mmCIF file of C-alpha atoms in Angstrom:
data_model
loop_
_atom_site.group_PDB
_atom_site.id
_atom_site.type_symbol
_atom_site.label_atom_id
_atom_site.label_comp_id
_atom_site.label_asym_id
_atom_site.label_seq_id
_atom_site.Cartn_x
_atom_site.Cartn_y
_atom_site.Cartn_z
ATOM 1 C CA MET A 1 14.661 5.247 7.070
ATOM 2 C CA SER A 2 11.493 5.461 9.071
ATOM 3 C CA ARG A 3 10.530 2.130 10.958
ATOM 4 C CA PHE A 4 7.703 -0.295 9.329
ATOM 5 C CA PHE A 5 6.262 -3.088 11.292
ATOM 6 C CA LEU A 6 7.497 -6.900 11.029
ATOM 7 C CA LEU A 7 4.744 -9.355 11.931
ATOM 8 C CA PRO A 8 6.033 -12.119 14.136
ATOM 9 C CA LEU A 9 5.627 -15.471 12.698
ATOM 10 C CA ALA A 10 3.578 -16.447 15.799
ATOM 11 C CA ALA A 11 0.899 -13.588 15.215
ATOM 12 C CA ALA A 12 0.824 -13.959 11.752
ATOM 13 C CA LEU A 13 -0.258 -17.226 11.796
ATOM 14 C CA THR A 14 -3.610 -16.007 13.510
ATOM 15 C CA VAL A 15 -4.335 -12.736 12.087
ATOM 16 C CA GLY A 16 -7.459 -12.601 9.296
ATOM 17 C CA SER A 17 -7.112 -16.261 8.239
ATOM 18 C CA ALA A 18 -10.038 -15.901 6.055
ATOM 19 C CA ASN A 19 -9.224 -18.510 3.172
ATOM 20 C CA ALA A 20 -12.839 -18.924 1.402
ATOM 21 C CA LYS A 21 -13.390 -20.804 -1.564
ATOM 22 C CA ASP A 22 -15.569 -19.419 -4.483
ATOM 23 C CA ASP A 23 -17.844 -22.586 -5.564
ATOM 24 C CA ALA A 24 -19.717 -19.862 -8.063
ATOM 25 C CA ILE A 25 -17.163 -19.826 -11.143
ATOM 26 C CA GLU A 26 -14.533 -22.560 -11.987
ATOM 27 C CA PRO A 27 -10.832 -21.159 -11.139
ATOM 28 C CA ALA A 28 -9.820 -21.674 -14.594
ATOM 29 C CA LYS A 29 -12.582 -19.496 -15.749
ATOM 30 C CA ARG A 30 -11.310 -16.363 -13.200
ATOM 31 C CA LYS A 31 -8.459 -13.886 -14.153
ATOM 32 C CA GLN A 32 -5.550 -14.323 -11.973
ATOM 33 C CA LEU A 33 -5.644 -11.078 -9.976
ATOM 34 C CA VAL A 34 -1.858 -9.065 -8.709
ATOM 35 C CA ILE A 35 -2.708 -6.477 -6.260
ATOM 36 C CA VAL A 36 0.329 -4.173 -5.623
ATOM 37 C CA SER A 37 0.641 -1.430 -3.039
ATOM 38 C CA PHE A 38 3.118 0.944 -2.266
ATOM 39 C CA ASP A 39 3.059 2.620 1.465
ATOM 40 C CA GLY A 40 4.384 6.322 2.347
ATOM 41 C CA ALA A 41 4.341 7.745 -1.299
ATOM 42 C CA HIS A 42 6.623 10.268 -0.720
ATOM 43 C CA ASP A 43 10.222 10.390 -2.376
ATOM 44 C CA ASN A 44 8.852 12.122 -6.169
ATOM 45 C CA LEU A 45 11.523 10.332 -7.720
ATOM 46 C CA LEU A 46 9.879 6.939 -7.170
ATOM 47 C CA TRP A 47 6.780 8.633 -7.759
ATOM 48 C CA GLU A 48 8.179 8.810 -11.384
ATOM 49 C CA LYS A 49 9.706 5.414 -11.462
ATOM 50 C CA SER A 50 6.668 3.115 -10.094
ATOM 51 C CA ARG A 51 4.325 5.045 -12.461
ATOM 52 C CA ALA A 52 6.607 4.067 -15.474
ATOM 53 C CA MET A 53 6.914 0.677 -14.170
ATOM 54 C CA ALA A 54 3.445 0.724 -14.505
ATOM 55 C CA LYS A 55 2.807 2.257 -17.979
ATOM 56 C CA ARG A 56 5.725 -0.148 -19.097
ATOM 57 C CA THR A 57 3.676 -3.842 -17.434
ATOM 58 C CA GLY A 58 -0.121 -2.793 -17.917
ATOM 59 C CA ALA A 59 -0.758 -2.805 -14.131
ATOM 60 C CA HIS A 60 -2.622 -0.613 -11.606
ATOM 61 C CA PHE A 61 -1.255 0.640 -8.109
ATOM 62 C CA THR A 62 -2.127 1.465 -4.365
ATOM 63 C CA TYR A 63 -0.449 4.166 -3.368
ATOM 64 C CA PHE A 64 -0.811 4.903 0.369
ATOM 65 C CA LEU A 65 0.410 8.407 1.296
ATOM 66 C CA SER A 66 1.428 9.732 4.306
ATOM 67 C CA CYS A 67 0.187 12.868 4.382
ATOM 68 C CA THR A 68 3.048 14.547 6.273
ATOM 69 C CA PHE A 69 4.776 14.506 3.191
ATOM 70 C CA LEU A 70 1.975 17.696 1.834
ATOM 71 C CA PHE A 71 3.788 19.757 4.659
ATOM 72 C CA PRO A 72 7.172 21.186 4.259
ATOM 73 C CA LYS A 73 9.616 20.720 7.237
ATOM 74 C CA SER A 74 8.672 24.543 8.379
ATOM 75 C CA GLU A 75 5.279 23.793 9.013
ATOM 76 C CA ARG A 76 5.378 20.519 11.163
ATOM 77 C CA ALA A 77 3.414 22.231 13.982
ATOM 78 C CA LYS A 78 0.395 22.373 11.745
ATOM 79 C CA TYR A 79 0.212 18.583 12.355
ATOM 80 C CA GLN A 80 -0.702 16.743 15.999
ATOM 81 C CA ALA A 81 -0.992 13.051 15.776
ATOM 82 C CA PRO A 82 -3.535 11.262 18.602
ATOM 83 C CA HIS A 83 -1.530 11.444 22.246
ATOM 84 C CA GLU A 84 1.654 12.906 20.391
ATOM 85 C CA LYS A 85 3.718 16.177 20.814
ATOM 86 C CA ARG A 86 3.072 19.046 18.477
ATOM 87 C CA GLY A 87 4.769 18.393 15.402
ATOM 88 C CA ARG A 88 6.129 15.069 15.435
ATOM 89 C CA SER A 89 6.186 12.513 12.194
ATOM 90 C CA ASN A 90 7.417 9.160 12.258
ATOM 91 C CA VAL A 91 8.913 9.396 8.913
ATOM 92 C CA GLY A 92 9.283 13.571 8.692
ATOM 93 C CA PHE A 93 7.640 15.850 6.355
ATOM 94 C CA ALA A 94 8.555 17.475 3.199
ATOM 95 C CA PRO A 95 11.692 19.357 2.895
ATOM 96 C CA ASP A 96 10.445 22.430 1.170
ATOM 97 C CA LYS A 97 7.016 23.495 -0.685
ATOM 98 C CA ASP A 98 8.314 22.362 -3.826
ATOM 99 C CA ASP A 99 9.171 19.249 -2.840
ATOM 100 C CA THR A 100 5.559 19.137 -1.946
ATOM 101 C CA ILE A 101 4.403 20.789 -5.655
ATOM 102 C CA LEU A 102 6.133 17.846 -7.430
ATOM 103 C CA ARG A 103 4.614 15.169 -4.963
ATOM 104 C CA LEU A 104 0.901 16.722 -5.689
ATOM 105 C CA GLY A 105 1.524 16.748 -9.182
ATOM 106 C CA GLU A 106 2.399 12.837 -9.107
ATOM 107 C CA ILE A 107 -0.591 12.355 -7.400
ATOM 108 C CA TRP A 108 -2.941 13.863 -9.817
ATOM 109 C CA LEU A 109 -1.165 12.363 -12.629
ATOM 110 C CA ALA A 110 -1.148 8.891 -11.017
ATOM 111 C CA LYS A 111 -4.599 9.242 -10.304
ATOM 112 C CA LEU A 112 -5.708 10.096 -14.078
ATOM 113 C CA GLU A 113 -3.681 7.256 -15.021
ATOM 114 C CA GLY A 114 -6.157 4.675 -12.981
ATOM 115 C CA HIS A 115 -4.027 4.450 -10.156
ATOM 116 C CA ASP A 116 -6.053 4.157 -6.251
ATOM 117 C CA ILE A 117 -4.913 6.881 -4.062
ATOM 118 C CA GLY A 118 -5.180 5.536 -0.188
ATOM 119 C CA SER A 119 -4.273 7.087 2.856
ATOM 120 C CA HIS A 120 -1.735 5.423 5.057
ATOM 121 C CA ALA A 121 -2.764 8.138 8.063
ATOM 122 C CA CYS A 122 -0.269 10.845 8.344
ATOM 123 C CA GLY A 123 2.729 10.629 10.976
ATOM 124 C CA HIS A 124 3.563 7.156 10.654
ATOM 125 C CA PHE A 125 2.383 6.471 14.513
ATOM 126 C CA ASP A 126 0.920 2.947 15.792
ATOM 127 C CA GLY A 127 -2.409 3.374 16.537
ATOM 128 C CA GLY A 128 -3.067 -0.052 17.913
ATOM 129 C CA LYS A 129 -4.485 1.539 20.948
ATOM 130 C CA TRP A 130 -6.002 4.480 19.458
ATOM 131 C CA SER A 131 -9.420 4.912 19.901
ATOM 132 C CA GLU A 132 -12.491 5.264 17.235
ATOM 133 C CA ALA A 133 -12.098 9.316 18.161
ATOM 134 C CA ASP A 134 -8.268 8.948 17.494
ATOM 135 C CA TRP A 135 -8.607 7.735 14.054
ATOM 136 C CA LYS A 136 -11.428 10.022 13.592
ATOM 137 C CA ALA A 137 -8.830 12.965 14.291
ATOM 138 C CA GLU A 138 -6.199 11.470 11.816
ATOM 139 C CA PHE A 139 -7.959 10.780 9.091
ATOM 140 C CA ALA A 140 -9.618 14.565 9.360
ATOM 141 C CA PHE A 141 -6.299 15.969 9.207
ATOM 142 C CA PHE A 142 -5.955 13.361 6.412
ATOM 143 C CA ARG A 143 -8.633 14.951 4.503
ATOM 144 C CA ASP A 144 -8.219 18.648 5.235
ATOM 145 C CA SER A 145 -4.396 18.346 4.687
ATOM 146 C CA LEU A 146 -5.295 17.031 0.821
ATOM 147 C CA LYS A 147 -8.465 19.337 0.710
ATOM 148 C CA ASN A 148 -6.075 22.509 1.002
ATOM 149 C CA ALA A 149 -3.298 20.730 -0.383
ATOM 150 C CA TRP A 150 -2.494 23.478 -3.218
ATOM 151 C CA GLN A 151 -3.828 26.320 -1.200
ATOM 152 C CA ASN A 152 -1.525 25.811 1.263
ATOM 153 C CA ALA A 153 1.403 25.035 -0.769
ATOM 154 C CA GLY A 154 0.820 28.487 -1.981
ATOM 155 C CA VAL A 155 -0.372 27.593 -5.501
ATOM 156 C CA GLY A 156 -3.994 27.237 -5.341
ATOM 157 C CA GLU A 157 -4.016 28.490 -9.107
ATOM 158 C CA ARG A 158 -2.701 25.263 -10.054
ATOM 159 C CA GLU A 159 -4.841 22.925 -8.471
ATOM 160 C CA PRO A 160 -6.851 20.825 -11.550
ATOM 161 C CA ALA A 161 -10.020 20.860 -11.844
ATOM 162 C CA GLY A 162 -11.696 17.796 -10.260
ATOM 163 C CA TRP A 163 -9.304 18.095 -7.119
ATOM 164 C CA GLN A 164 -11.887 18.307 -4.722
ATOM 165 C CA ASP A 165 -13.984 15.573 -6.406
ATOM 166 C CA PHE A 166 -11.008 13.316 -6.132
ATOM 167 C CA VAL A 167 -10.591 13.873 -2.155
ATOM 168 C CA ALA A 168 -14.058 14.302 -1.506
ATOM 169 C CA ARG A 169 -15.096 10.732 -3.290
ATOM 170 C CA ASP A 170 -12.205 8.901 -4.275
ATOM 171 C CA ILE A 171 -9.875 8.108 -1.379
ATOM 172 C CA LYS A 172 -11.177 4.776 -0.339
ATOM 173 C CA GLY A 173 -8.975 2.032 1.305
ATOM 174 C CA PHE A 174 -6.728 2.328 4.149
ATOM 175 C CA ARG A 175 -3.003 0.773 5.577
ATOM 176 C CA ALA A 176 -2.692 1.109 9.118
ATOM 177 C CA PRO A 177 1.291 1.990 9.884
ATOM 178 C CA TYR A 178 2.940 -0.825 11.006
ATOM 179 C CA LEU A 179 -0.141 -2.932 10.053
ATOM 180 C CA SER A 180 -1.174 -2.137 13.319
ATOM 181 C CA ALA A 181 -4.931 -1.830 13.609
ATOM 182 C CA GLY A 182 -6.716 -1.756 17.035
ATOM 183 C CA SER A 183 -10.387 -1.719 17.995
ATOM 184 C CA GLY A 184 -11.388 1.520 17.494
ATOM 185 C CA LEU A 185 -10.332 1.492 13.407
ATOM 186 C CA VAL A 186 -12.974 -0.334 11.837
ATOM 187 C CA LYS A 187 -15.618 1.662 13.319
ATOM 188 C CA ALA A 188 -13.968 4.931 12.186
ATOM 189 C CA LEU A 189 -13.167 3.890 8.661
ATOM 190 C CA GLU A 190 -16.623 3.549 8.017
ATOM 191 C CA ALA A 191 -17.961 6.509 9.724
ATOM 192 C CA GLU A 192 -15.177 8.305 7.528
ATOM 193 C CA GLY A 193 -16.762 6.529 4.087
ATOM 194 C CA PHE A 194 -13.979 4.363 3.425
ATOM 195 C CA ARG A 195 -14.782 1.309 1.438
ATOM 196 C CA TYR A 196 -11.565 -1.164 2.565
ATOM 197 C CA ASP A 197 -8.324 -2.021 4.784
ATOM 198 C CA ALA A 198 -5.792 -3.222 3.864
ATOM 199 C CA SER A 199 -3.952 -3.761 7.388
ATOM 200 C CA LEU A 200 -4.567 -7.674 7.992
ATOM 201 C CA VAL A 201 -2.061 -10.628 7.518
ATOM 202 C CA THR A 202 -2.998 -13.830 6.183
ATOM 203 C CA LYS A 203 -1.587 -17.382 6.212
ATOM 204 C CA GLY A 204 -1.516 -17.341 2.343
ATOM 205 C CA PRO A 205 -3.396 -15.838 -0.493
ATOM 206 C CA ALA A 206 -7.078 -15.019 0.584
ATOM 207 C CA LEU A 207 -10.108 -13.064 0.183
ATOM 208 C CA PRO A 208 -11.193 -10.131 1.812
ATOM 209 C CA VAL A 209 -13.348 -10.623 4.856
ATOM 210 C CA ALA A 210 -16.358 -7.853 5.883
ATOM 211 C CA SER A 211 -16.054 -6.234 8.972
ATOM 212 C CA GLY A 212 -19.193 -3.966 9.150
ATOM 213 C CA ALA A 213 -19.155 -2.350 6.108
ATOM 214 C CA ILE A 214 -15.319 -2.514 5.789
ATOM 215 C CA ALA A 215 -14.025 -4.971 2.858
ATOM 216 C CA ARG A 216 -10.482 -6.278 4.930
ATOM 217 C CA PHE A 217 -7.591 -7.447 2.884
ATOM 218 C CA GLY A 218 -4.594 -9.057 4.352
ATOM 219 C CA LEU A 219 -0.643 -9.174 2.616
ATOM 220 C CA PRO A 220 0.062 -12.815 2.856
ATOM 221 C CA LEU A 221 2.870 -14.999 3.664
ATOM 222 C CA ILE A 222 4.645 -16.539 1.149
ATOM 223 C CA PRO A 223 7.247 -19.201 0.938
ATOM 224 C CA GLU A 224 10.570 -17.814 0.799
ATOM 225 C CA GLY A 225 14.321 -19.196 0.584
ATOM 226 C CA THR A 226 16.168 -22.670 0.229
ATOM 227 C CA SER A 227 13.918 -23.107 3.519
ATOM 228 C CA GLY A 228 11.091 -22.181 2.122
ATOM 229 C CA ARG A 229 9.969 -19.972 5.491
ATOM 230 C CA PRO A 230 7.199 -18.036 5.149
ATOM 231 C CA VAL A 231 7.099 -14.185 5.503
ATOM 232 C CA ILE A 232 5.144 -11.347 4.980
ATOM 233 C CA ALA A 233 4.750 -10.265 1.216
ATOM 234 C CA MET A 234 6.076 -6.985 1.602
ATOM 235 C CA ASP A 235 9.526 -5.903 0.559
ATOM 236 C CA TYR A 236 10.543 -4.787 4.324
ATOM 237 C CA ASN A 237 9.989 -8.408 5.789
ATOM 238 C CA LEU A 238 12.009 -9.534 3.042
ATOM 239 C CA TYR A 239 14.675 -6.818 3.912
ATOM 240 C CA VAL A 240 14.695 -7.872 7.606
ATOM 241 C CA ARG A 241 14.734 -11.312 6.605
ATOM 242 C CA HIS A 242 17.966 -10.992 4.329
ATOM 243 C CA SER A 243 19.810 -8.455 5.982
ATOM 244 C CA LYS A 244 18.675 -8.028 9.411
ATOM 245 C CA GLY A 245 17.058 -4.789 8.426
ATOM 246 C CA LYS A 246 20.538 -2.997 6.867
ATOM 247 C CA GLU A 247 21.959 -2.531 3.642
ATOM 248 C CA ASN A 248 23.768 -5.224 2.107
ATOM 249 C CA PRO A 249 24.578 -4.145 -1.321
ATOM 250 C CA GLU A 250 26.999 -7.078 -2.392
ATOM 251 C CA LYS A 251 23.920 -9.238 -2.301
ATOM 252 C CA SER A 252 21.708 -7.454 -3.806
ATOM 253 C CA ALA A 253 21.352 -9.563 -6.438
ATOM 254 C CA ALA A 254 21.054 -12.541 -4.490
ATOM 255 C CA PHE A 255 18.337 -10.801 -2.365
ATOM 256 C CA GLU A 256 16.357 -10.343 -6.146
ATOM 257 C CA GLU A 257 16.612 -13.658 -7.590
ATOM 258 C CA SER A 258 15.301 -14.767 -3.967
ATOM 259 C CA THR A 259 12.417 -12.247 -3.801
ATOM 260 C CA LEU A 260 11.428 -13.035 -7.563
ATOM 261 C CA LYS A 261 11.368 -16.719 -6.897
ATOM 262 C CA ALA A 262 9.104 -16.481 -3.986
ATOM 263 C CA TYR A 263 6.720 -13.744 -6.194
ATOM 264 C CA ARG A 264 6.712 -16.597 -8.983
ATOM 265 C CA ASP A 265 6.041 -19.526 -6.819
ATOM 266 C CA ALA A 266 3.413 -17.692 -4.818
ATOM 267 C CA PHE A 267 1.593 -16.347 -8.059
ATOM 268 C CA ASP A 268 2.006 -20.138 -9.516
ATOM 269 C CA ARG A 269 0.193 -21.443 -6.994
ATOM 270 C CA GLN A 270 -3.280 -19.630 -7.561
ATOM 271 C CA TYR A 271 -2.621 -19.250 -10.983
ATOM 272 C CA ASP A 272 -2.997 -23.458 -10.818
ATOM 273 C CA GLY A 273 -5.014 -23.655 -7.821
ATOM 274 C CA GLU A 274 -7.812 -21.511 -6.589
ATOM 275 C CA ARG A 275 -7.072 -18.019 -7.914
ATOM 276 C CA ILE A 276 -7.187 -16.164 -5.235
ATOM 277 C CA PRO A 277 -5.599 -12.390 -5.877
ATOM 278 C CA LEU A 278 -2.086 -12.179 -4.689
ATOM 279 C CA GLN A 279 -1.039 -8.789 -2.777
ATOM 280 C CA LEU A 280 2.266 -7.493 -2.878
ATOM 281 C CA GLY A 281 3.454 -4.681 -0.569
ATOM 282 C CA PHE A 282 6.092 -2.248 -0.693
ATOM 283 C CA HIS A 283 7.382 1.305 0.120
ATOM 284 C CA PHE A 284 8.531 4.380 -1.411
ATOM 285 C CA VAL A 285 12.140 3.149 -0.376
ATOM 286 C CA GLU A 286 14.658 0.967 -2.408
ATOM 287 C CA MET A 287 15.986 -1.478 0.070
ATOM 288 C CA ASN A 288 18.709 -3.281 -0.306
ATOM 289 C CA ALA A 289 19.885 -1.303 -3.194
ATOM 290 C CA GLY A 290 16.419 -1.833 -5.279
ATOM 291 C CA ALA A 291 16.745 -5.499 -5.093
ATOM 292 C CA TYR A 292 12.629 -5.653 -4.118
ATOM 293 C CA TRP A 293 12.142 -3.058 -6.735
ATOM 294 C CA ARG A 294 13.668 -4.994 -9.261
ATOM 295 C CA ALA A 295 12.307 -8.215 -8.448
ATOM 296 C CA LEU A 296 8.201 -6.730 -9.170
ATOM 297 C CA ASP A 297 9.540 -4.732 -11.939
ATOM 298 C CA ARG A 298 10.996 -8.155 -13.552
ATOM 299 C CA PHE A 299 7.302 -10.056 -11.963
ATOM 300 C CA LEU A 300 4.857 -7.566 -13.411
ATOM 301 C CA THR A 301 6.604 -7.665 -16.896
ATOM 302 C CA GLU A 302 6.583 -11.679 -17.734
ATOM 303 C CA THR A 303 2.845 -11.837 -15.609
ATOM 304 C CA CYS A 304 0.802 -8.874 -16.448
ATOM 305 C CA GLY A 305 0.825 -9.076 -20.048
ATOM 306 C CA ARG A 306 -0.831 -12.753 -19.943
ATOM 307 C CA ALA A 307 -4.355 -12.873 -21.217
ATOM 308 C CA ASP A 308 -5.937 -14.172 -18.024
ATOM 309 C CA VAL A 309 -4.137 -12.268 -15.381
ATOM 310 C CA ALA A 310 -5.105 -8.815 -14.479
ATOM 311 C CA CYS A 311 -3.055 -6.482 -12.467
ATOM 312 C CA VAL A 312 -4.896 -4.267 -10.250
ATOM 313 C CA ASN A 313 -5.087 -1.589 -7.540
ATOM 314 C CA TYR A 314 -7.630 -2.762 -4.374
ATOM 315 C CA VAL A 315 -10.392 -0.473 -5.840
ATOM 316 C CA GLU A 316 -10.389 -2.268 -9.285
ATOM 317 C CA ALA A 317 -10.009 -5.848 -7.517
ATOM 318 C CA MET A 318 -13.068 -5.262 -5.468
ATOM 319 C CA ASP A 319 -15.246 -4.089 -8.084
ATOM 320 C CA ILE A 320 -13.825 -7.228 -10.028
ATOM 321 C CA LEU A 321 -14.468 -9.436 -7.020
ATOM 322 C CA ALA A 322 -18.213 -8.239 -6.450
ATOM 323 C CA LYS A 323 -18.994 -9.388 -9.740
ATOM 324 C CA ASP A 324 -19.651 -12.953 -7.974
ATOM 325 C CA LYS A 325 -21.099 -12.032 -4.869
ATOM 326 C CA LYS A 326 -20.723 -15.740 -3.713
ATOM 327 C CA ALA A 327 -17.221 -15.283 -4.013
ATOM 328 C CA ALA A 328 -16.666 -11.924 -2.607
ATOM 329 C CA GLY A 329 -19.408 -12.379 0.774
ATOM 330 C CA ALA A 330 -20.517 -10.085 2.704
ATOM 331 C CA ALA A 331 -16.955 -8.212 2.422
ATOM 332 C CA LEU A 332 -17.791 -6.586 -0.828
#
């Protein structure tokens, strides 16, 4: 398993703490948005599982793709991250071309089913100290990898019609590995035509804030457990909270119940209050024997079908929020 970012509580309380209120529309008249995203987007079985979950619950997801999974390990030398040795990746590569081809098919099916495909950069390195030029180089490799993916996999004749337009126009969002976004990131995102960044952490559910032309979203801190201590609403952070980052399958059911209660409570607080979108983050790893994915499935099953709730991806959320400019502000 690759290492993921765990923000210290003291730092989390100071990052992206915008909580702008929407005075233009009464909260009870707005739909409660739920935004679910997955980082990495590599394991093909979890592509299938998540897409089936979406169909069953009516949700649309955002998948933040790490582009090294578009290359088999035998071609690792094609990639060089800023300030790293050629062929290095913190999350590895695809095992072979057949695995890559399956992944390309999953990406395309997800796009056709209304999901949002975003960038998680490539080799999952901490870019907190990267310059604008470093980020641009990483984004250029990401886009070239997608653009040429079917050819690189040796099945150019199977590239779907519309793939090139998808690569050029539909990759609109980004989340930084480890949620580590330095000063060079936003300018690079603007230069590369992105619309949003989802790398912040906020004190609680918050509307996106503007940084230049980029709308910046943040995963919220939500109360969890008997003490109600805040934790970032992401599966890995719960995994560290519950079992110190080590598998404990014997307590999987208990972890699932605690997570589901935290999601329900965070949702209810917004549904009964300001109706600020609730963002939940996941990885393509079923930690603690699948506790967090099971909690997500149960939460979406009981939530997304409600008439005044919309389980949407980040691009859809931006479009919904933008209908009321006073609520969305300059960020949208």
